[in-house]
Amino acid sequence: MSPRRNRPRRDETAHLDSERVRQGVASVQQWRDGDWQVRGISGGASVKTYRCPGCDQEIRPGVAHVVAWPADGRGDLTDRRHWHSGCWRARDRRSPVVQRGRSAPRHG
C-alpha cells in the first residue's frame, strides 16, 4: 500500500500561461451604451500611467484597474480604455469628466 498524499496533484491542464495570468481574463459586461469586453488588471501587471475617462485622473503604475473596449469586435487597440475599478462600476451614474483642452492627448 502506498503512503497517503496530503498534497493535491498538479493538473497540467489547469495551469495558465504567464501572459494570461498577467493580462487577466476578459468578460463581456452589458451597459446602457452597449456590450463591453472588460479585463481586470492586477497592480503588478500595471506598468504604465493611464488616464481614467471616468474621473480624468491618472492611473499610476502598480494600481489595479480595468481595461474596457467595445465587445462588437469592430474596434482595435486604440478603442481600449483604462478605468479605475470604482469609476467603471459607477459609469452609469455619472458622465465622463473631461477637463483637458482639445489639443491635449486623449489618454495618458
PDB file of N, CA and C in Angstrom:
ATOM      1  N   MET A   1       0.839  -1.163   0.000  1.00  0.00           N
ATOM      2  CA  MET A   1       0.000   0.000   0.000  1.00  0.00           C
ATOM      3  C   MET A   1       0.898   1.244   0.000  1.00  0.00           C
ATOM      4  N   SER A   2       0.572   2.205  -0.841  1.00  0.00           N
ATOM      5  CA  SER A   2       1.389   3.409  -0.936  1.00  0.00           C
ATOM      6  C   SER A   2       0.985   4.410   0.141  1.00  0.00           C
ATOM      7  N   PRO A   3       1.924   5.285   0.530  1.00  0.00           N
ATOM      8  CA  PRO A   3       1.604   6.268   1.567  1.00  0.00           C
ATOM      9  C   PRO A   3       0.555   7.272   1.068  1.00  0.00           C
ATOM     10  N   ARG A   4      -0.195   7.795   1.985  1.00  0.00           N
ATOM     11  CA  ARG A   4      -1.237   8.766   1.654  1.00  0.00           C
ATOM     12  C   ARG A   4      -0.601  10.095   1.252  1.00  0.00           C
ATOM     13  N   ARG A   5      -1.145  10.715   0.227  1.00  0.00           N
ATOM     14  CA  ARG A   5      -0.663  12.017  -0.235  1.00  0.00           C
ATOM     15  C   ARG A   5      -1.606  13.101   0.263  1.00  0.00           C
ATOM     16  N   ASN A   6      -1.092  14.020   1.028  1.00  0.00           N
ATOM     17  CA  ASN A   6      -1.909  15.125   1.516  1.00  0.00           C
ATOM     18  C   ASN A   6      -1.911  16.312   0.562  1.00  0.00           C
ATOM     19  N   ARG A   7      -0.987  16.328  -0.352  1.00  0.00           N
ATOM     20  CA  ARG A   7      -0.907  17.417  -1.321  1.00  0.00           C
ATOM     21  C   ARG A   7      -1.732  17.065  -2.554  1.00  0.00           C
ATOM     22  N   PRO A   8      -2.501  18.021  -3.077  1.00  0.00           N
ATOM     23  CA  PRO A   8      -3.225  17.735  -4.322  1.00  0.00           C
ATOM     24  C   PRO A   8      -2.235  17.630  -5.480  1.00  0.00           C
ATOM     25  N   ARG A   9      -2.542  16.781  -6.400  1.00  0.00           N
ATOM     26  CA  ARG A   9      -1.689  16.644  -7.582  1.00  0.00           C
ATOM     27  C   ARG A   9      -1.909  17.834  -8.497  1.00  0.00           C
ATOM     28  N   ARG A  10      -0.853  18.231  -9.122  1.00  0.00           N
ATOM     29  CA  ARG A  10      -0.949  19.345 -10.062  1.00  0.00           C
ATOM     30  C   ARG A  10      -1.508  18.838 -11.382  1.00  0.00           C
ATOM     31  N   ASP A  11      -2.529  19.507 -11.827  1.00  0.00           N
ATOM     32  CA  ASP A  11      -3.130  19.172 -13.108  1.00  0.00           C
ATOM     33  C   ASP A  11      -2.500  20.085 -14.161  1.00  0.00           C
ATOM     34  N   GLU A  12      -1.805  19.509 -15.092  1.00  0.00           N
ATOM     35  CA  GLU A  12      -1.089  20.304 -16.092  1.00  0.00           C
ATOM     36  C   GLU A  12      -2.048  21.144 -16.938  1.00  0.00           C
ATOM     37  N   THR A  13      -3.270  20.677 -17.149  1.00  0.00           N
ATOM     38  CA  THR A  13      -4.209  21.439 -17.966  1.00  0.00           C
ATOM     39  C   THR A  13      -4.762  22.650 -17.231  1.00  0.00           C
ATOM     40  N   ALA A  14      -4.649  22.678 -15.926  1.00  0.00           N
ATOM     41  CA  ALA A  14      -5.186  23.801 -15.152  1.00  0.00           C
ATOM     42  C   ALA A  14      -4.222  24.977 -15.088  1.00  0.00           C
ATOM     43  N   HIS A  15      -2.995  24.800 -15.512  1.00  0.00           N
ATOM     44  CA  HIS A  15      -2.019  25.886 -15.463  1.00  0.00           C
ATOM     45  C   HIS A  15      -2.329  26.917 -16.542  1.00  0.00           C
ATOM     46  N   LEU A  16      -2.233  28.174 -16.171  1.00  0.00           N
ATOM     47  CA  LEU A  16      -2.405  29.256 -17.124  1.00  0.00           C
ATOM     48  C   LEU A  16      -1.035  29.736 -17.565  1.00  0.00           C
ATOM     49  N   ASP A  17      -0.920  30.096 -18.834  1.00  0.00           N
ATOM     50  CA  ASP A  17       0.367  30.626 -19.264  1.00  0.00           C
ATOM     51  C   ASP A  17       0.584  31.999 -18.624  1.00  0.00           C
ATOM     52  N   SER A  18       1.831  32.410 -18.560  1.00  0.00           N
ATOM     53  CA  SER A  18       2.173  33.637 -17.829  1.00  0.00           C
ATOM     54  C   SER A  18       1.525  34.873 -18.436  1.00  0.00           C
ATOM     55  N   GLU A  19       1.338  34.918 -19.741  1.00  0.00           N
ATOM     56  CA  GLU A  19       0.719  36.079 -20.383  1.00  0.00           C
ATOM     57  C   GLU A  19      -0.748  36.212 -19.959  1.00  0.00           C
ATOM     58  N   ARG A  20      -1.453  35.104 -19.895  1.00  0.00           N
ATOM     59  CA  ARG A  20      -2.855  35.143 -19.486  1.00  0.00           C
ATOM     60  C   ARG A  20      -2.984  35.541 -18.016  1.00  0.00           C
ATOM     61  N   VAL A  21      -2.075  35.067 -17.199  1.00  0.00           N
ATOM     62  CA  VAL A  21      -2.091  35.447 -15.788  1.00  0.00           C
ATOM     63  C   VAL A  21      -1.819  36.936 -15.652  1.00  0.00           C
ATOM     64  N   ARG A  22      -0.863  37.453 -16.412  1.00  0.00           N
ATOM     65  CA  ARG A  22      -0.504  38.868 -16.334  1.00  0.00           C
ATOM     66  C   ARG A  22      -1.638  39.761 -16.824  1.00  0.00           C
ATOM     67  N   GLN A  23      -2.294  39.357 -17.911  1.00  0.00           N
ATOM     68  CA  GLN A  23      -3.316  40.204 -18.508  1.00  0.00           C
ATOM     69  C   GLN A  23      -4.706  40.004 -17.924  1.00  0.00           C
ATOM     70  N   GLY A  24      -4.946  38.924 -17.232  1.00  0.00           N
ATOM     71  CA  GLY A  24      -6.281  38.667 -16.712  1.00  0.00           C
ATOM     72  C   GLY A  24      -7.165  38.029 -17.772  1.00  0.00           C
ATOM     73  N   VAL A  25      -8.391  37.753 -17.408  1.00  0.00           N
ATOM     74  CA  VAL A  25      -9.343  37.109 -18.302  1.00  0.00           C
ATOM     75  C   VAL A  25     -10.463  38.097 -18.587  1.00  0.00           C
ATOM     76  N   ALA A  26     -10.759  38.299 -19.869  1.00  0.00           N
ATOM     77  CA  ALA A  26     -11.788  39.254 -20.258  1.00  0.00           C
ATOM     78  C   ALA A  26     -13.176  38.634 -20.121  1.00  0.00           C
ATOM     79  N   SER A  27     -14.144  39.461 -19.761  1.00  0.00           N
ATOM     80  CA  SER A  27     -15.540  39.044 -19.718  1.00  0.00           C
ATOM     81  C   SER A  27     -16.367  40.113 -20.421  1.00  0.00           C
ATOM     82  N   VAL A  28     -17.556  39.744 -20.857  1.00  0.00           N
ATOM     83  CA  VAL A  28     -18.446  40.700 -21.515  1.00  0.00           C
ATOM     84  C   VAL A  28     -19.427  41.235 -20.477  1.00  0.00           C
ATOM     85  N   GLN A  29     -19.530  42.562 -20.407  1.00  0.00           N
ATOM     86  CA  GLN A  29     -20.473  43.209 -19.497  1.00  0.00           C
ATOM     87  C   GLN A  29     -21.444  44.041 -20.317  1.00  0.00           C
ATOM     88  N   GLN A  30     -22.697  44.029 -19.925  1.00  0.00           N
ATOM     89  CA  GLN A  30     -23.729  44.790 -20.622  1.00  0.00           C
ATOM     90  C   GLN A  30     -24.019  46.074 -19.856  1.00  0.00           C
ATOM     91  N   TRP A  31     -23.961  47.192 -20.591  1.00  0.00           N
ATOM     92  CA  TRP A  31     -24.248  48.507 -20.036  1.00  0.00           C
ATOM     93  C   TRP A  31     -25.250  49.200 -20.946  1.00  0.00           C
ATOM     94  N   ARG A  32     -25.761  50.355 -20.515  1.00  0.00           N
ATOM     95  CA  ARG A  32     -26.740  51.083 -21.338  1.00  0.00           C
ATOM     96  C   ARG A  32     -26.191  51.443 -22.705  1.00  0.00           C
ATOM     97  N   ASP A  33     -24.899  51.701 -22.783  1.00  0.00           N
ATOM     98  CA  ASP A  33     -24.306  52.110 -24.057  1.00  0.00           C
ATOM     99  C   ASP A  33     -23.769  50.932 -24.864  1.00  0.00           C
ATOM    100  N   GLY A  34     -24.108  49.711 -24.493  1.00  0.00           N
ATOM    101  CA  GLY A  34     -23.701  48.547 -25.278  1.00  0.00           C
ATOM    102  C   GLY A  34     -22.941  47.522 -24.461  1.00  0.00           C
ATOM    103  N   ASP A  35     -22.463  46.513 -25.165  1.00  0.00           N
ATOM    104  CA  ASP A  35     -21.691  45.444 -24.538  1.00  0.00           C
ATOM    105  C   ASP A  35     -20.207  45.785 -24.588  1.00  0.00           C
ATOM    106  N   TRP A  36     -19.502  45.477 -23.507  1.00  0.00           N
ATOM    107  CA  TRP A  36     -18.085  45.801 -23.380  1.00  0.00           C
ATOM    108  C   TRP A  36     -17.299  44.581 -22.940  1.00  0.00           C
ATOM    109  N   GLN A  37     -16.153  44.382 -23.552  1.00  0.00           N
ATOM    110  CA  GLN A  37     -15.178  43.415 -23.050  1.00  0.00           C
ATOM    111  C   GLN A  37     -14.454  44.121 -21.913  1.00  0.00           C
ATOM    112  N   VAL A  38     -14.347  43.468 -20.774  1.00  0.00           N
ATOM    113  CA  VAL A  38     -13.712  44.084 -19.608  1.00  0.00           C
ATOM    114  C   VAL A  38     -12.697  43.108 -19.041  1.00  0.00           C
ATOM    115  N   ARG A  39     -11.512  43.605 -18.795  1.00  0.00           N
ATOM    116  CA  ARG A  39     -10.444  42.775 -18.230  1.00  0.00           C
ATOM    117  C   ARG A  39      -9.860  43.485 -17.019  1.00  0.00           C
ATOM    118  N   GLY A  40      -9.786  42.783 -15.913  1.00  0.00           N
ATOM    119  CA  GLY A  40      -9.154  43.327 -14.718  1.00  0.00           C
ATOM    120  C   GLY A  40      -7.641  43.234 -14.835  1.00  0.00           C
ATOM    121  N   ILE A  41      -6.961  44.288 -14.464  1.00  0.00           N
ATOM    122  CA  ILE A  41      -5.501  44.332 -14.498  1.00  0.00           C
ATOM    123  C   ILE A  41      -5.005  44.414 -13.057  1.00  0.00           C
ATOM    124  N   SER A  42      -4.158  43.483 -12.674  1.00  0.00           N
ATOM    125  CA  SER A  42      -3.624  43.499 -11.310  1.00  0.00           C
ATOM    126  C   SER A  42      -2.601  44.619 -11.165  1.00  0.00           C
ATOM    127  N   GLY A  43      -2.361  45.019  -9.952  1.00  0.00           N
ATOM    128  CA  GLY A  43      -1.386  46.077  -9.713  1.00  0.00           C
ATOM    129  C   GLY A  43       0.002  45.714 -10.199  1.00  0.00           C
ATOM    130  N   GLY A  44       0.377  44.450 -10.064  1.00  0.00           N
ATOM    131  CA  GLY A  44       1.692  44.012 -10.507  1.00  0.00           C
ATOM    132  C   GLY A  44       1.856  44.012 -12.008  1.00  0.00           C
ATOM    133  N   ALA A  45       0.745  43.898 -12.736  1.00  0.00           N
ATOM    134  CA  ALA A  45       0.808  43.872 -14.194  1.00  0.00           C
ATOM    135  C   ALA A  45       0.722  45.264 -14.795  1.00  0.00           C
ATOM    136  N   SER A  46       0.409  46.247 -13.987  1.00  0.00           N
ATOM    137  CA  SER A  46       0.257  47.613 -14.465  1.00  0.00           C
ATOM    138  C   SER A  46       1.612  48.314 -14.436  1.00  0.00           C
ATOM    139  N   VAL A  47       2.137  48.646 -15.618  1.00  0.00           N
ATOM    140  CA  VAL A  47       3.483  49.220 -15.690  1.00  0.00           C
ATOM    141  C   VAL A  47       3.517  50.608 -16.327  1.00  0.00           C
ATOM    142  N   LYS A  48       2.398  51.096 -16.824  1.00  0.00           N
ATOM    143  CA  LYS A  48       2.350  52.407 -17.460  1.00  0.00           C
ATOM    144  C   LYS A  48       1.358  53.300 -16.724  1.00  0.00           C
ATOM    145  N   THR A  49       1.426  54.590 -17.010  1.00  0.00           N
ATOM    146  CA  THR A  49       0.452  55.537 -16.484  1.00  0.00           C
ATOM    147  C   THR A  49      -0.641  55.720 -17.526  1.00  0.00           C
ATOM    148  N   TYR A  50      -1.891  55.631 -17.092  1.00  0.00           N
ATOM    149  CA  TYR A  50      -3.041  55.823 -17.970  1.00  0.00           C
ATOM    150  C   TYR A  50      -3.912  56.923 -17.379  1.00  0.00           C
ATOM    151  N   ARG A  51      -4.843  57.436 -18.175  1.00  0.00           N
ATOM    152  CA  ARG A  51      -5.785  58.436 -17.684  1.00  0.00           C
ATOM    153  C   ARG A  51      -7.177  57.825 -17.723  1.00  0.00           C
ATOM    154  N   CYS A  52      -7.840  57.832 -16.577  1.00  0.00           N
ATOM    155  CA  CYS A  52      -9.180  57.257 -16.449  1.00  0.00           C
ATOM    156  C   CYS A  52     -10.200  58.197 -17.091  1.00  0.00           C
ATOM    157  N   PRO A  53     -11.000  57.712 -18.051  1.00  0.00           N
ATOM    158  CA  PRO A  53     -12.010  58.582 -18.664  1.00  0.00           C
ATOM    159  C   PRO A  53     -13.179  58.893 -17.727  1.00  0.00           C
ATOM    160  N   GLY A  54     -13.315  58.176 -16.639  1.00  0.00           N
ATOM    161  CA  GLY A  54     -14.412  58.422 -15.704  1.00  0.00           C
ATOM    162  C   GLY A  54     -14.168  59.600 -14.788  1.00  0.00           C
ATOM    163  N   CYS A  55     -12.915  59.797 -14.374  1.00  0.00           N
ATOM    164  CA  CYS A  55     -12.610  60.879 -13.427  1.00  0.00           C
ATOM    165  C   CYS A  55     -11.523  61.819 -13.944  1.00  0.00           C
ATOM    166  N   ASP A  56     -10.940  61.503 -15.088  1.00  0.00           N
ATOM    167  CA  ASP A  56      -9.880  62.303 -15.706  1.00  0.00           C
ATOM    168  C   ASP A  56      -8.633  62.383 -14.828  1.00  0.00           C
ATOM    169  N   GLN A  57      -8.433  61.394 -13.967  1.00  0.00           N
ATOM    170  CA  GLN A  57      -7.239  61.327 -13.124  1.00  0.00           C
ATOM    171  C   GLN A  57      -6.325  60.221 -13.636  1.00  0.00           C
ATOM    172  N   GLU A  58      -5.061  60.292 -13.262  1.00  0.00           N
ATOM    173  CA  GLU A  58      -4.095  59.282 -13.690  1.00  0.00           C
ATOM    174  C   GLU A  58      -4.281  57.973 -12.935  1.00  0.00           C
ATOM    175  N   ILE A  59      -4.028  56.885 -13.647  1.00  0.00           N
ATOM    176  CA  ILE A  59      -3.917  55.562 -13.039  1.00  0.00           C
ATOM    177  C   ILE A  59      -2.430  55.254 -13.071  1.00  0.00           C
ATOM    178  N   ARG A  60      -1.795  55.289 -11.941  1.00  0.00           N
ATOM    179  CA  ARG A  60      -0.347  55.114 -11.832  1.00  0.00           C
ATOM    180  C   ARG A  60       0.056  53.650 -11.960  1.00  0.00           C
ATOM    181  N   PRO A  61       1.308  53.395 -12.358  1.00  0.00           N
ATOM    182  CA  PRO A  61       1.802  52.011 -12.379  1.00  0.00           C
ATOM    183  C   PRO A  61       1.663  51.375 -10.996  1.00  0.00           C
ATOM    184  N   GLY A  62       1.292  50.120 -10.984  1.00  0.00           N
ATOM    185  CA  GLY A  62       1.130  49.403  -9.730  1.00  0.00           C
ATOM    186  C   GLY A  62      -0.271  49.472  -9.153  1.00  0.00           C
ATOM    187  N   VAL A  63      -1.178  50.214  -9.796  1.00  0.00           N
ATOM    188  CA  VAL A  63      -2.554  50.335  -9.313  1.00  0.00           C
ATOM    189  C   VAL A  63      -3.446  49.385 -10.114  1.00  0.00           C
ATOM    190  N   ALA A  64      -4.165  48.526  -9.411  1.00  0.00           N
ATOM    191  CA  ALA A  64      -5.100  47.624 -10.083  1.00  0.00           C
ATOM    192  C   ALA A  64      -6.227  48.446 -10.706  1.00  0.00           C
ATOM    193  N   HIS A  65      -6.671  48.049 -11.900  1.00  0.00           N
ATOM    194  CA  HIS A  65      -7.728  48.766 -12.605  1.00  0.00           C
ATOM    195  C   HIS A  65      -8.352  47.837 -13.641  1.00  0.00           C
ATOM    196  N   VAL A  66      -9.254  48.354 -14.470  1.00  0.00           N
ATOM    197  CA  VAL A  66      -9.853  47.547 -15.531  1.00  0.00           C
ATOM    198  C   VAL A  66      -9.580  48.195 -16.876  1.00  0.00           C
ATOM    199  N   VAL A  67      -9.564  47.358 -17.905  1.00  0.00           N
ATOM    200  CA  VAL A  67      -9.466  47.816 -19.284  1.00  0.00           C
ATOM    201  C   VAL A  67     -10.759  47.402 -19.963  1.00  0.00           C
ATOM    202  N   ALA A  68     -11.380  48.323 -20.681  1.00  0.00           N
ATOM    203  CA  ALA A  68     -12.646  48.030 -21.353  1.00  0.00           C
ATOM    204  C   ALA A  68     -12.568  48.471 -22.805  1.00  0.00           C
ATOM    205  N   TRP A  69     -13.231  47.701 -23.681  1.00  0.00           N
ATOM    206  CA  TRP A  69     -13.313  48.039 -25.094  1.00  0.00           C
ATOM    207  C   TRP A  69     -14.615  47.470 -25.638  1.00  0.00           C
ATOM    208  N   PRO A  70     -15.140  48.046 -26.733  1.00  0.00           N
ATOM    209  CA  PRO A  70     -16.418  47.574 -27.272  1.00  0.00           C
ATOM    210  C   PRO A  70     -16.357  46.088 -27.617  1.00  0.00           C
ATOM    211  N   ALA A  71     -17.418  45.368 -27.267  1.00  0.00           N
ATOM    212  CA  ALA A  71     -17.455  43.922 -27.495  1.00  0.00           C
ATOM    213  C   ALA A  71     -17.919  43.566 -28.894  1.00  0.00           C
ATOM    214  N   ASP A  72     -18.269  44.563 -29.702  1.00  0.00           N
ATOM    215  CA  ASP A  72     -18.793  44.259 -31.031  1.00  0.00           C
ATOM    216  C   ASP A  72     -17.729  43.780 -32.007  1.00  0.00           C
ATOM    217  N   GLY A  73     -16.460  43.857 -31.618  1.00  0.00           N
ATOM    218  CA  GLY A  73     -15.383  43.356 -32.466  1.00  0.00           C
ATOM    219  C   GLY A  73     -14.937  44.309 -33.550  1.00  0.00           C
ATOM    220  N   ARG A  74     -15.548  45.478 -33.656  1.00  0.00           N
ATOM    221  CA  ARG A  74     -15.173  46.421 -34.706  1.00  0.00           C
ATOM    222  C   ARG A  74     -14.025  47.328 -34.300  1.00  0.00           C
ATOM    223  N   GLY A  75     -13.699  47.365 -33.028  1.00  0.00           N
ATOM    224  CA  GLY A  75     -12.648  48.250 -32.548  1.00  0.00           C
ATOM    225  C   GLY A  75     -11.269  47.627 -32.670  1.00  0.00           C
ATOM    226  N   ASP A  76     -10.265  48.411 -32.347  1.00  0.00           N
ATOM    227  CA  ASP A  76      -8.889  47.919 -32.319  1.00  0.00           C
ATOM    228  C   ASP A  76      -8.262  48.348 -30.991  1.00  0.00           C
ATOM    229  N   LEU A  77      -6.954  48.249 -30.893  1.00  0.00           N
ATOM    230  CA  LEU A  77      -6.274  48.585 -29.638  1.00  0.00           C
ATOM    231  C   LEU A  77      -6.502  50.025 -29.204  1.00  0.00           C
ATOM    232  N   THR A  78      -6.743  50.925 -30.149  1.00  0.00           N
ATOM    233  CA  THR A  78      -6.951  52.329 -29.785  1.00  0.00           C
ATOM    234  C   THR A  78      -8.300  52.549 -29.108  1.00  0.00           C
ATOM    235  N   ASP A  79      -9.201  51.577 -29.174  1.00  0.00           N
ATOM    236  CA  ASP A  79     -10.507  51.699 -28.522  1.00  0.00           C
ATOM    237  C   ASP A  79     -10.489  51.236 -27.075  1.00  0.00           C
ATOM    238  N   ARG A  80      -9.378  50.713 -26.609  1.00  0.00           N
ATOM    239  CA  ARG A  80      -9.282  50.251 -25.221  1.00  0.00           C
ATOM    240  C   ARG A  80      -9.098  51.443 -24.294  1.00  0.00           C
ATOM    241  N   ARG A  81      -9.816  51.417 -23.176  1.00  0.00           N
ATOM    242  CA  ARG A  81      -9.723  52.478 -22.181  1.00  0.00           C
ATOM    243  C   ARG A  81      -9.428  51.869 -20.822  1.00  0.00           C
ATOM    244  N   HIS A  82      -8.517  52.473 -20.106  1.00  0.00           N
ATOM    245  CA  HIS A  82      -8.145  52.031 -18.761  1.00  0.00           C
ATOM    246  C   HIS A  82      -8.934  52.867 -17.762  1.00  0.00           C
ATOM    247  N   TRP A  83      -9.665  52.191 -16.877  1.00  0.00           N
ATOM    248  CA  TRP A  83     -10.540  52.832 -15.902  1.00  0.00           C
ATOM    249  C   TRP A  83     -10.146  52.415 -14.498  1.00  0.00           C
ATOM    250  N   HIS A  84     -10.287  53.334 -13.523  1.00  0.00           N
ATOM    251  CA  HIS A  84     -10.263  52.912 -12.123  1.00  0.00           C
ATOM    252  C   HIS A  84     -11.441  51.956 -11.947  1.00  0.00           C
ATOM    253  N   SER A  85     -11.283  50.938 -11.146  1.00  0.00           N
ATOM    254  CA  SER A  85     -12.358  49.958 -10.962  1.00  0.00           C
ATOM    255  C   SER A  85     -13.641  50.618 -10.453  1.00  0.00           C
ATOM    256  N   GLY A  86     -13.525  51.526  -9.503  1.00  0.00           N
ATOM    257  CA  GLY A  86     -14.697  52.224  -8.974  1.00  0.00           C
ATOM    258  C   GLY A  86     -15.361  53.119 -10.008  1.00  0.00           C
ATOM    259  N   CYS A  87     -14.570  53.777 -10.831  1.00  0.00           N
ATOM    260  CA  CYS A  87     -15.125  54.629 -11.888  1.00  0.00           C
ATOM    261  C   CYS A  87     -15.880  53.784 -12.906  1.00  0.00           C
ATOM    262  N   TRP A  88     -15.342  52.613 -13.248  1.00  0.00           N
ATOM    263  CA  TRP A  88     -16.021  51.730 -14.197  1.00  0.00           C
ATOM    264  C   TRP A  88     -17.371  51.278 -13.627  1.00  0.00           C
ATOM    265  N   ARG A  89     -17.405  50.905 -12.359  1.00  0.00           N
ATOM    266  CA  ARG A  89     -18.656  50.447 -11.754  1.00  0.00           C
ATOM    267  C   ARG A  89     -19.681  51.579 -11.654  1.00  0.00           C
ATOM    268  N   ALA A  90     -19.228  52.823 -11.541  1.00  0.00           N
ATOM    269  CA  ALA A  90     -20.124  53.973 -11.374  1.00  0.00           C
ATOM    270  C   ALA A  90     -20.430  54.679 -12.686  1.00  0.00           C
ATOM    271  N   ARG A  91     -20.027  54.142 -13.811  1.00  0.00           N
ATOM    272  CA  ARG A  91     -20.131  54.883 -15.072  1.00  0.00           C
ATOM    273  C   ARG A  91     -21.562  55.169 -15.493  1.00  0.00           C
ATOM    274  N   ASP A  92     -22.531  54.364 -15.088  1.00  0.00           N
ATOM    275  CA  ASP A  92     -23.933  54.643 -15.413  1.00  0.00           C
ATOM    276  C   ASP A  92     -24.513  55.762 -14.554  1.00  0.00           C
ATOM    277  N   ARG A  93     -23.875  56.069 -13.454  1.00  0.00           N
ATOM    278  CA  ARG A  93     -24.390  57.088 -12.536  1.00  0.00           C
ATOM    279  C   ARG A  93     -23.784  58.468 -12.764  1.00  0.00           C
ATOM    280  N   ARG A  94     -22.798  58.555 -13.623  1.00  0.00           N
ATOM    281  CA  ARG A  94     -22.192  59.861 -13.871  1.00  0.00           C
ATOM    282  C   ARG A  94     -21.660  59.921 -15.293  1.00  0.00           C
ATOM    283  N   SER A  95     -21.477  61.143 -15.773  1.00  0.00           N
ATOM    284  CA  SER A  95     -20.953  61.326 -17.123  1.00  0.00           C
ATOM    285  C   SER A  95     -19.438  61.485 -17.051  1.00  0.00           C
ATOM    286  N   PRO A  96     -18.753  61.263 -18.174  1.00  0.00           N
ATOM    287  CA  PRO A  96     -17.293  61.424 -18.162  1.00  0.00           C
ATOM    288  C   PRO A  96     -16.893  62.855 -17.830  1.00  0.00           C
ATOM    289  N   VAL A  97     -15.796  62.984 -17.141  1.00  0.00           N
ATOM    290  CA  VAL A  97     -15.255  64.285 -16.770  1.00  0.00           C
ATOM    291  C   VAL A  97     -14.046  64.532 -17.661  1.00  0.00           C
ATOM    292  N   VAL A  98     -14.161  65.511 -18.544  1.00  0.00           N
ATOM    293  CA  VAL A  98     -13.040  65.840 -19.414  1.00  0.00           C
ATOM    294  C   VAL A  98     -12.675  67.286 -19.143  1.00  0.00           C
ATOM    295  N   GLN A  99     -11.489  67.494 -18.604  1.00  0.00           N
ATOM    296  CA  GLN A  99     -11.070  68.833 -18.239  1.00  0.00           C
ATOM    297  C   GLN A  99      -9.909  69.324 -19.089  1.00  0.00           C
ATOM    298  N   ARG A 100      -9.465  68.512 -20.021  1.00  0.00           N
ATOM    299  CA  ARG A 100      -8.328  68.890 -20.851  1.00  0.00           C
ATOM    300  C   ARG A 100      -8.808  69.567 -22.130  1.00  0.00           C
ATOM    301  N   GLY A 101      -7.958  70.367 -22.731  1.00  0.00           N
ATOM    302  CA  GLY A 101      -8.285  71.007 -23.992  1.00  0.00           C
ATOM    303  C   GLY A 101      -8.261  70.020 -25.148  1.00  0.00           C
ATOM    304  N   ARG A 102      -8.747  70.443 -26.292  1.00  0.00           N
ATOM    305  CA  ARG A 102      -8.804  69.558 -27.457  1.00  0.00           C
ATOM    306  C   ARG A 102      -7.425  69.139 -27.960  1.00  0.00           C
ATOM    307  N   SER A 103      -6.420  69.957 -27.737  1.00  0.00           N
ATOM    308  CA  SER A 103      -5.089  69.621 -28.244  1.00  0.00           C
ATOM    309  C   SER A 103      -4.319  68.687 -27.314  1.00  0.00           C
ATOM    310  N   ALA A 104      -4.850  68.429 -26.117  1.00  0.00           N
ATOM    311  CA  ALA A 104      -4.174  67.535 -25.160  1.00  0.00           C
ATOM    312  C   ALA A 104      -4.346  66.084 -25.598  1.00  0.00           C
ATOM    313  N   PRO A 105      -3.405  65.219 -25.234  1.00  0.00           N
ATOM    314  CA  PRO A 105      -3.564  63.802 -25.575  1.00  0.00           C
ATOM    315  C   PRO A 105      -4.827  63.241 -24.933  1.00  0.00           C
ATOM    316  N   ARG A 106      -5.493  62.326 -25.643  1.00  0.00           N
ATOM    317  CA  ARG A 106      -6.763  61.779 -25.158  1.00  0.00           C
ATOM    318  C   ARG A 106      -6.573  60.953 -23.902  1.00  0.00           C
ATOM    319  N   HIS A 107      -5.575  60.084 -23.898  1.00  0.00           N
ATOM    320  CA  HIS A 107      -5.389  59.184 -22.758  1.00  0.00           C
ATOM    321  C   HIS A 107      -3.906  59.046 -22.485  1.00  0.00           C
ATOM    322  N   GLY A 108      -3.562  59.098 -21.210  1.00  0.00           N
ATOM    323  CA  GLY A 108      -2.223  59.090 -20.685  1.00  0.00           C
ATOM    324  C   GLY A 108      -1.326  58.067 -21.169  1.00  0.00           C
TER     325      GLY A 108
END
